[in-house]
Short mmCIF file of C-alpha atoms in Angstrom, two decimals:
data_model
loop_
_atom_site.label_atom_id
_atom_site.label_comp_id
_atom_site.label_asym_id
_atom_site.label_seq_id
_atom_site.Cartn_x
_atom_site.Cartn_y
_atom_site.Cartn_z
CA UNK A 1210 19.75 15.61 -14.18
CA UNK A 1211 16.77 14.26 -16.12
CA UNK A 1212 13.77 17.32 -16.17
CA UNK A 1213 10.21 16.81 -16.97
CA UNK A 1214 9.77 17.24 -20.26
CA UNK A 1215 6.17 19.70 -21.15
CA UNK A 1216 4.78 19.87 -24.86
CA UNK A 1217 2.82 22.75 -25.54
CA UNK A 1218 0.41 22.34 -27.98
CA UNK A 1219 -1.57 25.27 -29.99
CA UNK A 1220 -2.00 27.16 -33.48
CA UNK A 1221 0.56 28.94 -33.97
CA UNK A 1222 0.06 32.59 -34.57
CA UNK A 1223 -3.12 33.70 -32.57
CA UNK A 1224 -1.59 32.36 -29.28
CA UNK A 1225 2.29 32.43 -30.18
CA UNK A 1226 3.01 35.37 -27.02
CA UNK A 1227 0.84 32.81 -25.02
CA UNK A 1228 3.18 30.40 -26.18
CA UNK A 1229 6.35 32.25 -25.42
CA UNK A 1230 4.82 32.89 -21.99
CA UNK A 1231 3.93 29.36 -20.76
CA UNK A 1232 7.65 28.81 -22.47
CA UNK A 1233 9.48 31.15 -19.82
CA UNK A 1234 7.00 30.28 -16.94
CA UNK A 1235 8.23 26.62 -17.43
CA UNK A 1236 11.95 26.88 -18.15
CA UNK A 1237 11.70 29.12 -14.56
CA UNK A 1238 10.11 26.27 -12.85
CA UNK A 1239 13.00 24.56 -14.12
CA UNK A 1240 11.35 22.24 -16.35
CA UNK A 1241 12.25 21.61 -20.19
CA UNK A 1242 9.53 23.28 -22.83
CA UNK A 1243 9.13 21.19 -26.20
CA UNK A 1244 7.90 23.94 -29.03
CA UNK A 1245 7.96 22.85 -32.72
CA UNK A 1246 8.47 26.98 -33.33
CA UNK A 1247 12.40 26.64 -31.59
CA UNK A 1248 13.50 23.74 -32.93
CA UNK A 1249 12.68 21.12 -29.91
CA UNK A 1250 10.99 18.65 -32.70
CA UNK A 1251 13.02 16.58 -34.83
CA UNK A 1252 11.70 16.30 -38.23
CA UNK A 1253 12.85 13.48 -40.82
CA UNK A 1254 12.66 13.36 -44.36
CA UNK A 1255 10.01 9.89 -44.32
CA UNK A 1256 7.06 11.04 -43.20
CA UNK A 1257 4.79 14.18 -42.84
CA UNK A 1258 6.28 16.69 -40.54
CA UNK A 1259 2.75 16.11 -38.26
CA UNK A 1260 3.29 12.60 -37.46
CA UNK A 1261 7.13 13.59 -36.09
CA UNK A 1262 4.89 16.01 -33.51
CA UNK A 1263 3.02 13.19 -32.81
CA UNK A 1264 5.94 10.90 -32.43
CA UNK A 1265 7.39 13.65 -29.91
CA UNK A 1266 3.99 13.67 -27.92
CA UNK A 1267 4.36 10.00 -27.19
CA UNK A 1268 7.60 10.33 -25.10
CA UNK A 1269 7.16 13.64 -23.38
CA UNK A 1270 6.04 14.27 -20.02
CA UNK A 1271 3.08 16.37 -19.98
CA UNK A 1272 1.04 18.13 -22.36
CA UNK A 1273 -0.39 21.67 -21.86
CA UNK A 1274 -3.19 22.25 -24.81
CA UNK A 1275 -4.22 25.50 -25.30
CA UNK A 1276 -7.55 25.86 -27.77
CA UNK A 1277 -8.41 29.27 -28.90
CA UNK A 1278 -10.90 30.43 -31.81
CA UNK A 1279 -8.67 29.44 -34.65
CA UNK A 1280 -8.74 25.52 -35.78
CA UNK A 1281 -5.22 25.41 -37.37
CA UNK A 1282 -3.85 23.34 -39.90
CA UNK A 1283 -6.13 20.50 -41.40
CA UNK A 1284 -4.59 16.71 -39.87
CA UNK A 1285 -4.72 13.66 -42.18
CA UNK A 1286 -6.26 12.00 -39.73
CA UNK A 1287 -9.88 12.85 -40.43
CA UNK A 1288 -11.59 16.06 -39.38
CA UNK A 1289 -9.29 17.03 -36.10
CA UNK A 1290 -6.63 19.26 -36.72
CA UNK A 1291 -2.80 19.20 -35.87
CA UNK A 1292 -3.05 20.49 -32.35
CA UNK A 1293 -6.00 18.47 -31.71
CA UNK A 1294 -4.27 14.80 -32.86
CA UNK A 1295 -1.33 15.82 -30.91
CA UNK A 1296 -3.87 16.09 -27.62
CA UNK A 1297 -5.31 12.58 -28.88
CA UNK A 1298 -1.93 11.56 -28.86
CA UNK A 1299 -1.03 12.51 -25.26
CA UNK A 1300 -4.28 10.85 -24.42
CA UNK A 1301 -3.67 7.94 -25.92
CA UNK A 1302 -0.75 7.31 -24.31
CA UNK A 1303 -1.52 8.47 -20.75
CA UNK A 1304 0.31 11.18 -20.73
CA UNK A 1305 -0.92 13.69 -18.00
CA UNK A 1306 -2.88 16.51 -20.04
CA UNK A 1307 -3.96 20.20 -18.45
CA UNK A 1308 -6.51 21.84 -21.35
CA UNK A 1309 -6.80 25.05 -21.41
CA UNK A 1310 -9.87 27.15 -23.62
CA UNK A 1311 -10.33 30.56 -23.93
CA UNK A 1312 -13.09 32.11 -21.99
CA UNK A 1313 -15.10 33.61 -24.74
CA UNK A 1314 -14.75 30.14 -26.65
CA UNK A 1315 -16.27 28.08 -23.99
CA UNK A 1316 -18.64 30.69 -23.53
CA UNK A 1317 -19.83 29.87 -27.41
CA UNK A 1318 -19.34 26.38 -26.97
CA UNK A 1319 -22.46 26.64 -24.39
CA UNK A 1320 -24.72 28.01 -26.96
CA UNK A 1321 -23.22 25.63 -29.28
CA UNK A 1322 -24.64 22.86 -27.14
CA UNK A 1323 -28.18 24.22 -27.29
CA UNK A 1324 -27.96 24.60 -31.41
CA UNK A 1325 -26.55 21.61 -32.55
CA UNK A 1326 -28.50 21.31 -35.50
CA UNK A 1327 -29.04 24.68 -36.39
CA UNK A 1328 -26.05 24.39 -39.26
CA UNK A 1329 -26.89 28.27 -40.16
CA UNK A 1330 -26.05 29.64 -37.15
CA UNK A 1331 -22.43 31.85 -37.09
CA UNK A 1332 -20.13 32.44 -34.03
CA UNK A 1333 -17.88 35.31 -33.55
CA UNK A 1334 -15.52 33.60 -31.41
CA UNK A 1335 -14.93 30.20 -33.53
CA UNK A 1336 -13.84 29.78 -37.47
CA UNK A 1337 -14.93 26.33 -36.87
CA UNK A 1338 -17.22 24.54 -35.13
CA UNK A 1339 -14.89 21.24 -34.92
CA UNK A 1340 -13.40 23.14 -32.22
CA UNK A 1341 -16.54 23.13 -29.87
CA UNK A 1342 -17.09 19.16 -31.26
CA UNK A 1343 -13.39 18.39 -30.05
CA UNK A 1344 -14.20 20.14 -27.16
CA UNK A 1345 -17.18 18.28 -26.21
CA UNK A 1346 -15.02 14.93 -27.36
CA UNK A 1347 -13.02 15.70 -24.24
CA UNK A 1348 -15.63 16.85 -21.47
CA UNK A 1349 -17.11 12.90 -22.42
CA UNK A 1350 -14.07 11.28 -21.72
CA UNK A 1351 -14.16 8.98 -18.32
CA UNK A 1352 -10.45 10.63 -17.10
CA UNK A 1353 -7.92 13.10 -17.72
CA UNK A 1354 -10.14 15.64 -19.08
CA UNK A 1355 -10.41 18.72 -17.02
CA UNK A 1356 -10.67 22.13 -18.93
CA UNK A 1357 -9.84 24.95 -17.55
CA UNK A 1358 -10.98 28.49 -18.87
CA UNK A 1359 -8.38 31.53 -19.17
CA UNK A 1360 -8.41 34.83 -20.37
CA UNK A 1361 -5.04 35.37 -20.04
CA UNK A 1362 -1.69 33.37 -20.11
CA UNK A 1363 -1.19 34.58 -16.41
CA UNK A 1364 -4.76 32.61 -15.84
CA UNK A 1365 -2.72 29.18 -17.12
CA UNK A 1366 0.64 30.22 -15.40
CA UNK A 1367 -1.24 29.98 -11.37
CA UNK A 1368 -3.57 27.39 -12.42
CA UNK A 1369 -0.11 25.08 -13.36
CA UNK A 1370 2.08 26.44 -10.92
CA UNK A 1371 -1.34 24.84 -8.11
CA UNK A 1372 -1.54 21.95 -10.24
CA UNK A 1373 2.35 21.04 -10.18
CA UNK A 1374 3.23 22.25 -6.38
CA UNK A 1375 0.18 19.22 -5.62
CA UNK A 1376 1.99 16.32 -7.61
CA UNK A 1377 5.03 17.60 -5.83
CA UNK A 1378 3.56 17.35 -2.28
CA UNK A 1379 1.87 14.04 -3.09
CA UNK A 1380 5.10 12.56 -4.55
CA UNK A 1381 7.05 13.66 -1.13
CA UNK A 1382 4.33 12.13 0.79
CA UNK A 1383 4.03 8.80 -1.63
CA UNK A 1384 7.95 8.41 -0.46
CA UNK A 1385 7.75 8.27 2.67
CA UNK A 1386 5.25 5.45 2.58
CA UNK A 1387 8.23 3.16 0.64
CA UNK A 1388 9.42 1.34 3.78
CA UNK A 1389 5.84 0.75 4.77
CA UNK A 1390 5.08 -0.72 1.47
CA UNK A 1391 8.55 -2.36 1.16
CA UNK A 1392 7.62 -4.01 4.55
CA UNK A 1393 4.35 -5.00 3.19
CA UNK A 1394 5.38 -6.79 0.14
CA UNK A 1395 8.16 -8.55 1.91
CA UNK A 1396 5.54 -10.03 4.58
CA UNK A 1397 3.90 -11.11 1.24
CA UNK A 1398 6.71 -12.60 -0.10
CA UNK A 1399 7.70 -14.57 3.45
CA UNK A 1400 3.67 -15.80 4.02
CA UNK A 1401 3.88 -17.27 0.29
CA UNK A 1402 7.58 -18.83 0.91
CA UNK A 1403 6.32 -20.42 4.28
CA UNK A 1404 2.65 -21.59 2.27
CA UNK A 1405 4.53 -23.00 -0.31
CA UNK A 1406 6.85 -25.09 2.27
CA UNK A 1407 4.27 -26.20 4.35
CA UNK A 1408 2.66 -27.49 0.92
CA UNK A 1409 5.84 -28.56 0.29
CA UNK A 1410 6.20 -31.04 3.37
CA UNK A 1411 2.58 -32.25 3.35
CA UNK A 1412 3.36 -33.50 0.16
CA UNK A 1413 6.45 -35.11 0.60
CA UNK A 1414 5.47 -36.83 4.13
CA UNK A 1415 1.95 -37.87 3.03
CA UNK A 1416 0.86 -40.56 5.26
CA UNK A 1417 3.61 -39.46 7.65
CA UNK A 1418 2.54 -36.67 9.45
CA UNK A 1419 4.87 -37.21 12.39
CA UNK A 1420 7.34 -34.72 10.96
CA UNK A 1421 4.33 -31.93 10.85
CA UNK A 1422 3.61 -33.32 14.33
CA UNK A 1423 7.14 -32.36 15.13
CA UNK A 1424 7.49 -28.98 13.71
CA UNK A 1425 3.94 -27.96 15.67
CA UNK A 1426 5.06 -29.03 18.71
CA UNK A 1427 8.55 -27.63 18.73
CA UNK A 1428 6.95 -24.75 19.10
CA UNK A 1429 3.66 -25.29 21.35
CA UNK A 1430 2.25 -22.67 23.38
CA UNK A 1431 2.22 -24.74 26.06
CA UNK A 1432 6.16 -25.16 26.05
CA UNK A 1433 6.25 -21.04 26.21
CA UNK A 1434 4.16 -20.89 28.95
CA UNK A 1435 6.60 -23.08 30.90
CA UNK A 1436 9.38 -21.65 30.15
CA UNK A 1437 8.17 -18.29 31.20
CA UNK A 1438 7.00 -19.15 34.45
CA UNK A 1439 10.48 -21.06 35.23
CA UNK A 1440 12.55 -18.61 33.61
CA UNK A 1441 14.09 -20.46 30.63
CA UNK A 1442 16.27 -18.97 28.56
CA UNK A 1443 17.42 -22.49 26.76
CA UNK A 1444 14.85 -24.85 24.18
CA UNK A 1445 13.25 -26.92 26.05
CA UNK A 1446 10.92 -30.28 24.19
CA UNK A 1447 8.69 -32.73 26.04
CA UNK A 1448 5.74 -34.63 24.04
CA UNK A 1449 4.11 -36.22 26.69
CA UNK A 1450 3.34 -36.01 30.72
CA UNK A 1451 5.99 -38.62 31.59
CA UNK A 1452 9.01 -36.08 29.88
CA UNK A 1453 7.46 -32.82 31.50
CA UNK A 1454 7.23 -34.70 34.77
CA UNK A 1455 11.11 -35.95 34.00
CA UNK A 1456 12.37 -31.57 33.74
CA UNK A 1457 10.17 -30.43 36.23
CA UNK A 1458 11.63 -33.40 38.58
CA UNK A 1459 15.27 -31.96 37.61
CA UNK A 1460 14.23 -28.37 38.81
CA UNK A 1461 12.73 -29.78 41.87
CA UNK A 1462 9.13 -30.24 41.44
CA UNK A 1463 7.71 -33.37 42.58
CA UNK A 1464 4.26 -34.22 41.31
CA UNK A 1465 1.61 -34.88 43.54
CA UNK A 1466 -0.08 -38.52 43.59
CA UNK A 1467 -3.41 -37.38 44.52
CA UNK A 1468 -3.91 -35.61 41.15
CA UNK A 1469 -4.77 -38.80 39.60
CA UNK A 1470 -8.49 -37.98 40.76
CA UNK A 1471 -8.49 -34.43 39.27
CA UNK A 1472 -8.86 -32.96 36.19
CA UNK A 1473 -5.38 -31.23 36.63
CA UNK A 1474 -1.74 -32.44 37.25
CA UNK A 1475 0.24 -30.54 40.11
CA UNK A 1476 3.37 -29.81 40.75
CA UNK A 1477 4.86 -28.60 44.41
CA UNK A 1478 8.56 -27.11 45.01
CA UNK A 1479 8.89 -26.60 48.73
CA UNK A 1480 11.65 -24.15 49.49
CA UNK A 1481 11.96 -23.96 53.36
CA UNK A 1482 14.76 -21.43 53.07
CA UNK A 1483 12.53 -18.92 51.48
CA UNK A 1484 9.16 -20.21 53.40
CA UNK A 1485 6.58 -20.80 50.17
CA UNK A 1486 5.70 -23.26 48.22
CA UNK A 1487 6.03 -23.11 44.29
CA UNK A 1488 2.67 -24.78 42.70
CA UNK A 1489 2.31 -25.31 38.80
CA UNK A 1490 -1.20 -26.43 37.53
CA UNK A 1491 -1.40 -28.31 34.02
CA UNK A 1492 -4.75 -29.02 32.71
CA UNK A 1493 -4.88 -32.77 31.55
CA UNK A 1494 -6.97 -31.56 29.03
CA UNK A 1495 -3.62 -30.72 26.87
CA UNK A 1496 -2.86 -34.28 26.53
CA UNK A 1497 -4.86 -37.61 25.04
CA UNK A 1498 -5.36 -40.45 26.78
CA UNK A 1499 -2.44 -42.20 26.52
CA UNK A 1500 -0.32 -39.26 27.88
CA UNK A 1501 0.77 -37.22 24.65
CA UNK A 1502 0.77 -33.56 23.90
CA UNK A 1503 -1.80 -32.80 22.13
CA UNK A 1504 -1.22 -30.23 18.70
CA UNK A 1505 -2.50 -26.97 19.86
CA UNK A 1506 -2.21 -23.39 17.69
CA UNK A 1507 -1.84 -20.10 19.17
CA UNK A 1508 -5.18 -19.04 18.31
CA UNK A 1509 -6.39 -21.72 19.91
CA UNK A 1510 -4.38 -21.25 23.23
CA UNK A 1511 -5.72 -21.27 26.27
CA UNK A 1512 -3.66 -19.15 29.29
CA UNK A 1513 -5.75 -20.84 32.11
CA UNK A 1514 -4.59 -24.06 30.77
CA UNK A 1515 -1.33 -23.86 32.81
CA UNK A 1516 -0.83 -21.95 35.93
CA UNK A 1517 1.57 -21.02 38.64
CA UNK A 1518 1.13 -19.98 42.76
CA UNK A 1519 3.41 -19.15 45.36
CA UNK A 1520 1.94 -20.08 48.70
CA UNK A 1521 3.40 -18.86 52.04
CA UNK A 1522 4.56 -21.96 54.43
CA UNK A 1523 2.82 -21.41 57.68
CA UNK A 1524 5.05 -20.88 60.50
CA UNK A 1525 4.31 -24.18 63.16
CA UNK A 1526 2.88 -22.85 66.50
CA UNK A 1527 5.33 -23.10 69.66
CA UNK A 1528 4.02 -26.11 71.82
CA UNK A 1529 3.97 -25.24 75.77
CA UNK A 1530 4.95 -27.15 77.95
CA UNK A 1531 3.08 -28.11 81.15
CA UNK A 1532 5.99 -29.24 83.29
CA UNK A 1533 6.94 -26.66 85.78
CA UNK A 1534 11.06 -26.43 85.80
CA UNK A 1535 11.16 -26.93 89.59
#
């Protein structure tokens, strides 16, 4: 099983029982520790034994930089020293990077700040002041640069153990968004299929838009409104007032004459056996003037548009008779 991989990065012998420290704390965790000291770096024979550590830095995990008062072995690159190009490095390659200074060090650094160009000026923590110029370096970069003081390597131990049990909650909680986001991105992908086809078919039937016409209507709001109301499980397609009046006819509804004078069409279904009269309402404002559906979108649907009532029949009152049975 693949483990995350952790470089630490230091001088050598002022901090080496730090070193082995951080090196148990992480091998507990379960994690894998990258040392040069054991043997975790593999040096060749072509190049400078620093630019293998580098090398190393570039495919590991993390990085956990611990700067103390000593500045280490001279780099060739410029005026930063081994352990400070291998926290370039990380950097440089987005690695995630926890920096840890000693307390009495960052303490200097402050007054460091305030003397800049006093260049006679010693420090008892420091052999060097490129240590408090690397530091500052960091503190000015836009991300990945917090610093963290400790005094002793049980200071670094919590501050990772915090650090690494929140990466592990926000992973567990990232995961269980994956369906969500899954979901998301396949809505995507079915909006830009169905874009594409609809560009698709205006193109090909320029100049004939009956086919769009067709597709619309097959699936009018007006044609699910009907449906509902009569209970129709099957498709059901009319285009015009003469086919609706043609289905509603075959379910018994006969249209009533004097709706030519309204702005409405109605139909009636008298059912004596159950004493009420079934009444559906159509707007004519859903169809042109010469009788055809017109194209109307969901958004743009109107509910009152079409409309059902059940009236009661009223029961005829018993005539009396005046003839006397005698």
């Amino acid at each position: 099983m693949a483990k995350p991989r952790i470089f630490i990065s230091s001088t050598f012998f002022d901090l080496r029982q730090i070193r082995a420290d951080l090196d148990r704390f992480i091998k507990e965790m379960g994690y894998e520790s990258v040392r040069h000291e054991t043997g975790n770096i593999p040096y060749g024979k072509d190049e400078g034994l620093e630019e293998y550590c580098y090398r190393e830095v570039s495919v590991i995990d993390m990085l956990v930089a611990i700067i103390g008062g000593r500045f280490g072995s001279n780099s060739q690159h410029g005026d930063y020293s081994v352990t400070q190009m291998e926290i370039k490095t990380a950097l440089e390659n987005g690695k995630q990077v926890y920096v840890f200074v000693d307390k009495n060090v960052y303490s200097e650094h402050q007054t460091y700040l305030l003397n800049k160009e006093n260049e006679t000026i010693r420090y008892r923590f420091t052999d060097n002041i490129q240590i408090f110029k690397f530091i500052e370096e960091i503190e000015k970069l836009p991300q990945n640069n917090t610093i963290h003081q400790f005094e002793t390597a049980q200071d670094i131990v919590l501050y990772l153990r915090e650090q690494w049990a929140g990466l592990f909650q926000r992973f567990l909680k990232e995961e269980t968004r994956v369906t969500e986001v899954n979901l998301i991105k396949g809505l995507e992908n079915t909006a830009k299929t169905l874009d594409q086809l609809v560009t698709y078919i205006t193109e090909e039937k320029k100049g004939n838009e009956s086919v769009i016409k067709e597709i619309l209507l097959s699936n009018h709001p007006a044609i699910e409104r009907m449906k509902k109301i009569l209970g129709v499980k099957y498709k059901v397609i009319f285009s015009n007032v003469q086919e609706l009046n043609t289905w509603l006819d075959a379910r018994g509804f006969k249209i009533e004459d004097y709706t030519e004078i309204l702005d409405i069409y109605l139909w009636r279904n008298r059912r004596h056996t159950l004493k009420k009269d079934y009444i559906i309402k159509v707007h004519k404002s859903l169809f042109d003037e010469f009788g055809k559906l017109k194209v109307v979108t969901e958004d743009s649907w109107d509910p009152s548009l079409i409309q059902d009532e059940i009236i009661p029949l009223e029961e005829p009152n018993p005539t009396i008779s005046d003839d006397l049975p005698f």
